[in-house]
Coordinates of N, CA, C and O in Angstrom, one line a residue:
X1 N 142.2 97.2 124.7 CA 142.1 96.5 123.4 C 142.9 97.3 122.4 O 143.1 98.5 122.2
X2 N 143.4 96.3 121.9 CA 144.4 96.7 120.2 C 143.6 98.1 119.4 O 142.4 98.3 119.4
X3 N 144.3 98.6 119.0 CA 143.5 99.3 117.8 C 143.3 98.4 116.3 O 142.4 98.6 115.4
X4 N 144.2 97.6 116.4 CA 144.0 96.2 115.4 C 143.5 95.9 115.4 O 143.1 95.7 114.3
X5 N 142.6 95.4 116.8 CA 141.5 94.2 116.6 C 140.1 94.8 116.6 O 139.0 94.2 116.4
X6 N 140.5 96.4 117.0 CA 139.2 97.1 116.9 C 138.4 97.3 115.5 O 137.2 97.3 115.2
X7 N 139.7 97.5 114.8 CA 139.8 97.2 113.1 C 138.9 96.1 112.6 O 137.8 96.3 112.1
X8 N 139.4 94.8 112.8 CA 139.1 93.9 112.6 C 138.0 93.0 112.9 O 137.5 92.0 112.4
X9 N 137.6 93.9 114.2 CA 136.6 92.5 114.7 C 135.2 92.9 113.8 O 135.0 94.1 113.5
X10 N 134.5 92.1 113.4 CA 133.0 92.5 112.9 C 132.2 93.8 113.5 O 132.0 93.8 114.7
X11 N 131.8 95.0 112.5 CA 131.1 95.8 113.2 C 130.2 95.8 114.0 O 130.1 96.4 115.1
X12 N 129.3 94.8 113.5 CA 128.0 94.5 114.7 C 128.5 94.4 115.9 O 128.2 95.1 116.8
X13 N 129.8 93.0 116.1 CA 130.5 93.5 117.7 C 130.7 94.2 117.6 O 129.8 94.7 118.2
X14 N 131.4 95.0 117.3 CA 132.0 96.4 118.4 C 131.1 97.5 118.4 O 131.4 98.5 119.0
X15 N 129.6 97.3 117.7 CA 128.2 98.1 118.2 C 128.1 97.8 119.1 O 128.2 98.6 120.0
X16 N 127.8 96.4 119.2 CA 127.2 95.8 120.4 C 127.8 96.0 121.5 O 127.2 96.0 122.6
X17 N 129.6 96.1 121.3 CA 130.4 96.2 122.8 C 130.3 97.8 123.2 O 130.5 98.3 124.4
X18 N 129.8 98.6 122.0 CA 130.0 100.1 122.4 C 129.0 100.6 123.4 O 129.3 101.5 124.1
X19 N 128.0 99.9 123.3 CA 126.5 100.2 124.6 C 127.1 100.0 125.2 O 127.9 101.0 125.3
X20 N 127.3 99.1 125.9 CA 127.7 98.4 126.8 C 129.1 98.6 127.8 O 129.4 97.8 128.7
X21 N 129.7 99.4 127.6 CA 131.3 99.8 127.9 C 130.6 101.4 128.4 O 129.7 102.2 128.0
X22 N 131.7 101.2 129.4 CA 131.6 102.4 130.5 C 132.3 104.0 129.4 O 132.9 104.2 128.3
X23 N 131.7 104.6 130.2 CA 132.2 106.3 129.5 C 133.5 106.2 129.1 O 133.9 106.4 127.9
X24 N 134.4 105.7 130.1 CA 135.9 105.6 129.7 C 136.6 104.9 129.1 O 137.7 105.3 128.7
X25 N 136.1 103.7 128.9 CA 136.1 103.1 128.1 C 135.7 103.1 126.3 O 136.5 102.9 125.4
X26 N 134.2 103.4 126.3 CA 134.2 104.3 124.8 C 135.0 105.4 124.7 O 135.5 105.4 123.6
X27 N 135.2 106.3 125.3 CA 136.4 107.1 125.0 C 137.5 106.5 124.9 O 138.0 107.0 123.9
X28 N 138.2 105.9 125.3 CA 139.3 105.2 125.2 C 139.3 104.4 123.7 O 140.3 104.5 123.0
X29 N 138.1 103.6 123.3 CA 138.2 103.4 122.3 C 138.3 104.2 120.9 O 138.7 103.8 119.8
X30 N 137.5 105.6 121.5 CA 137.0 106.4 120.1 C 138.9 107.1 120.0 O 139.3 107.5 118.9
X31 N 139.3 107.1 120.9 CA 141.0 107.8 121.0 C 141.5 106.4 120.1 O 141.6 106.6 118.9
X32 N 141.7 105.4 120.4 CA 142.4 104.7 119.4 C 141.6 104.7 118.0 O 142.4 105.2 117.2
X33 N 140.8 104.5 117.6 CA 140.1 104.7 116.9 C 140.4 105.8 115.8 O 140.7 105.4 114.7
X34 N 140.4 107.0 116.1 CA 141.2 108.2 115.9 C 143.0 108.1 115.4 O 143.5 108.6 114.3
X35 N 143.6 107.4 116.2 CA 145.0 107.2 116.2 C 145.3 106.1 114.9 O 146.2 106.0 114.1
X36 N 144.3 105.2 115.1 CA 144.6 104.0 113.7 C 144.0 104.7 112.7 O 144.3 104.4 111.5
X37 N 143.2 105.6 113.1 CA 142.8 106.9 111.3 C 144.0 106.8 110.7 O 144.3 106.3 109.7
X38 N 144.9 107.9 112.0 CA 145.3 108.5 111.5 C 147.4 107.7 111.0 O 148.4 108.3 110.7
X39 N 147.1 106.6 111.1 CA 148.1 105.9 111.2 C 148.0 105.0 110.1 O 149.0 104.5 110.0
X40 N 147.0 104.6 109.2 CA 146.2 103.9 108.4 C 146.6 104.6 107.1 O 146.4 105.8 106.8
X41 N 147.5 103.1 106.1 CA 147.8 103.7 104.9 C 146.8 103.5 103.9 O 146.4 104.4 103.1
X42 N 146.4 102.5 103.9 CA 145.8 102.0 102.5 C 143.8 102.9 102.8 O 143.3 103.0 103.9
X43 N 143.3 103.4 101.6 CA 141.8 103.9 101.6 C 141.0 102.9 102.3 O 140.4 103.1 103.3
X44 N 141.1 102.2 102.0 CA 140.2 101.4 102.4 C 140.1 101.1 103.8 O 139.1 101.0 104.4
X45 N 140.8 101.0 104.0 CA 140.9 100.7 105.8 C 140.6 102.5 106.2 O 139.6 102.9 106.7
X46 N 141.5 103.3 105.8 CA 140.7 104.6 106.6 C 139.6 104.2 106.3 O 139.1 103.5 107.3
X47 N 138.6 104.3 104.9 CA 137.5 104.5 105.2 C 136.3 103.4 106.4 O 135.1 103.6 106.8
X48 N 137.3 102.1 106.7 CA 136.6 101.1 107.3 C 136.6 101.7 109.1 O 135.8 101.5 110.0
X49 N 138.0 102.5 109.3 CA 137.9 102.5 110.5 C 137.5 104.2 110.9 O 137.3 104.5 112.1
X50 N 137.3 105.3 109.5 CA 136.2 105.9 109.8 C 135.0 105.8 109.8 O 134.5 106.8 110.1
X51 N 134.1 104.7 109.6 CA 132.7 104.5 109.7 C 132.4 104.1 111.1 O 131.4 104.5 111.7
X52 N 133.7 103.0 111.7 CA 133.8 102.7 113.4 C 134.1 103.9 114.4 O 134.3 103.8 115.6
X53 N 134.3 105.3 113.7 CA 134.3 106.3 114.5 C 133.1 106.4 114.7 O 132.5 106.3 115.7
X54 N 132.7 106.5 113.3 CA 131.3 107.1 113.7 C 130.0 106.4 114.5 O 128.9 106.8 115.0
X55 N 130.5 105.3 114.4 CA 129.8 104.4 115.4 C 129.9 104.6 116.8 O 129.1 104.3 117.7
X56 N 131.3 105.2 117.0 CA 131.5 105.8 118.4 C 130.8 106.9 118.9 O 130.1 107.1 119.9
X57 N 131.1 107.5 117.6 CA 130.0 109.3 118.1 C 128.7 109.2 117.9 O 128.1 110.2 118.3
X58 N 128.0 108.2 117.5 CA 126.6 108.2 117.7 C 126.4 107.6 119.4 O 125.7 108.1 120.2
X59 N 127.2 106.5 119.5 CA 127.3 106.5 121.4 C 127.5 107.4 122.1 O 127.2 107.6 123.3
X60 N 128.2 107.8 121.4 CA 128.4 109.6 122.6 C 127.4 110.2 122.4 O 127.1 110.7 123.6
X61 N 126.5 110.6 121.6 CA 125.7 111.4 121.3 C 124.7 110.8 121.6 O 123.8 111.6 122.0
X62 N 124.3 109.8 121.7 CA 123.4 109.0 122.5 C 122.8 109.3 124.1 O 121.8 109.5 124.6
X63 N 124.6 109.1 124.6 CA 124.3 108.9 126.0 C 124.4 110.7 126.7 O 124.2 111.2 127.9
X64 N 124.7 111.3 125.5 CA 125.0 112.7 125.9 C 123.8 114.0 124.8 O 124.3 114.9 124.1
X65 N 122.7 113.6 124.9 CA 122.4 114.4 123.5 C 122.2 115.7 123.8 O 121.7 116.1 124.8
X66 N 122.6 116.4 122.9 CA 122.7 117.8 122.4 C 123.9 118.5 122.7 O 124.2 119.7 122.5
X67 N 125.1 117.2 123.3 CA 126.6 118.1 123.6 C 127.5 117.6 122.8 O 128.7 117.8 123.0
X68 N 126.9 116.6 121.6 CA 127.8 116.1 120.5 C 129.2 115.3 121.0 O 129.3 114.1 121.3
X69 N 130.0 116.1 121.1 CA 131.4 115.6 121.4 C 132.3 116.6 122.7 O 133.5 116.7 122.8
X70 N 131.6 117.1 123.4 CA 132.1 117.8 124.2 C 132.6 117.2 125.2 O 133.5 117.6 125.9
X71 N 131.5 115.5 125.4 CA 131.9 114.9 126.8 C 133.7 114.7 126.2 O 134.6 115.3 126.7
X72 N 133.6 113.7 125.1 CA 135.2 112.9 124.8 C 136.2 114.1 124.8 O 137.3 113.7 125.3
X73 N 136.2 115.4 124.3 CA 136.7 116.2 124.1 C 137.1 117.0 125.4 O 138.0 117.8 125.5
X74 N 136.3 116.7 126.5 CA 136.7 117.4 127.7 C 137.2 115.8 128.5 O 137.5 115.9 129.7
X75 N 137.3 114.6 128.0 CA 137.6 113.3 128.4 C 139.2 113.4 128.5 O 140.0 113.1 129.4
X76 N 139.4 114.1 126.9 CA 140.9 113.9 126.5 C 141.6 115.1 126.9 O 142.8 115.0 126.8
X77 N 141.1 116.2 127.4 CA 141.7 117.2 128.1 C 142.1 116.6 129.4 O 143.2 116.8 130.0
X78 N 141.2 115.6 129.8 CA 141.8 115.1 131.5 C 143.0 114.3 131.3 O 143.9 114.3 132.1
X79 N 143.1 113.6 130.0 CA 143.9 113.1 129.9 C 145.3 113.0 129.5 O 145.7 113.0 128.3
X80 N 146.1 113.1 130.6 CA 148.0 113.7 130.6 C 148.6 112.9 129.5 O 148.8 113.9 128.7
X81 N 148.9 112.0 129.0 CA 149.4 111.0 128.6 C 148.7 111.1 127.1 O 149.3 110.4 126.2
X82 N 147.8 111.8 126.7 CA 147.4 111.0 125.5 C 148.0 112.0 124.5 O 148.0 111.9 123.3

C-alpha cells in the first residue's frame, strides 16, 4: 500500500486494518508511515500522519507489551533494503 493512501484513507480504517494485518505487514506500514513523516511538507499533514504513527505503536505495543518498539526496531534491522 501507497504511503498516500495510508494518509488518506479514514483513520478508523486503517485502525481497523492495523489488528488485523500480520507483524510484517504493520511494520511495513509503520516504515512508510515514518517515511511520509518524514517527506511531508505542509503541518498539518505531519501532524495527521503522526497521530497514524501512533496508531501503529499502540499495535505494537499491544501485541508486544512491555518491549515498546523493540519488535519493529529489530524488524527493520532484518531489513537490507530499507
Amino acid at each position: 500500500m501507497s504511503s498516500n493512501s495510508l494518509v488518506n484513507e479514514p483513520v478508523e480504517d486503517l485502525a481497523s486494518r492495523l489488528e488485523t494485518m500480520t507483524d510484517d505487514e504493520l511494520f511495513g506500514t509503520m516504515n512508510d508511515l515514518e517515511k511520509a513523516s518524514n517527506t511531508a511538507e505542509e503541518a498539518d499533514a505531519v501532524e495527521e500522519i503522526i497521530s497514524r504513527i501512533a496508531l501503529a505503536e499502540s499495535e505494537i505495543e499491544r501485541r508486544y507489551p512491555g518491549r515498546l518498539l523493540a519488535p519493529y526496531r529489530e524488524w527493520k534491522q532484518r531489513q537490507p533494503l530499507l
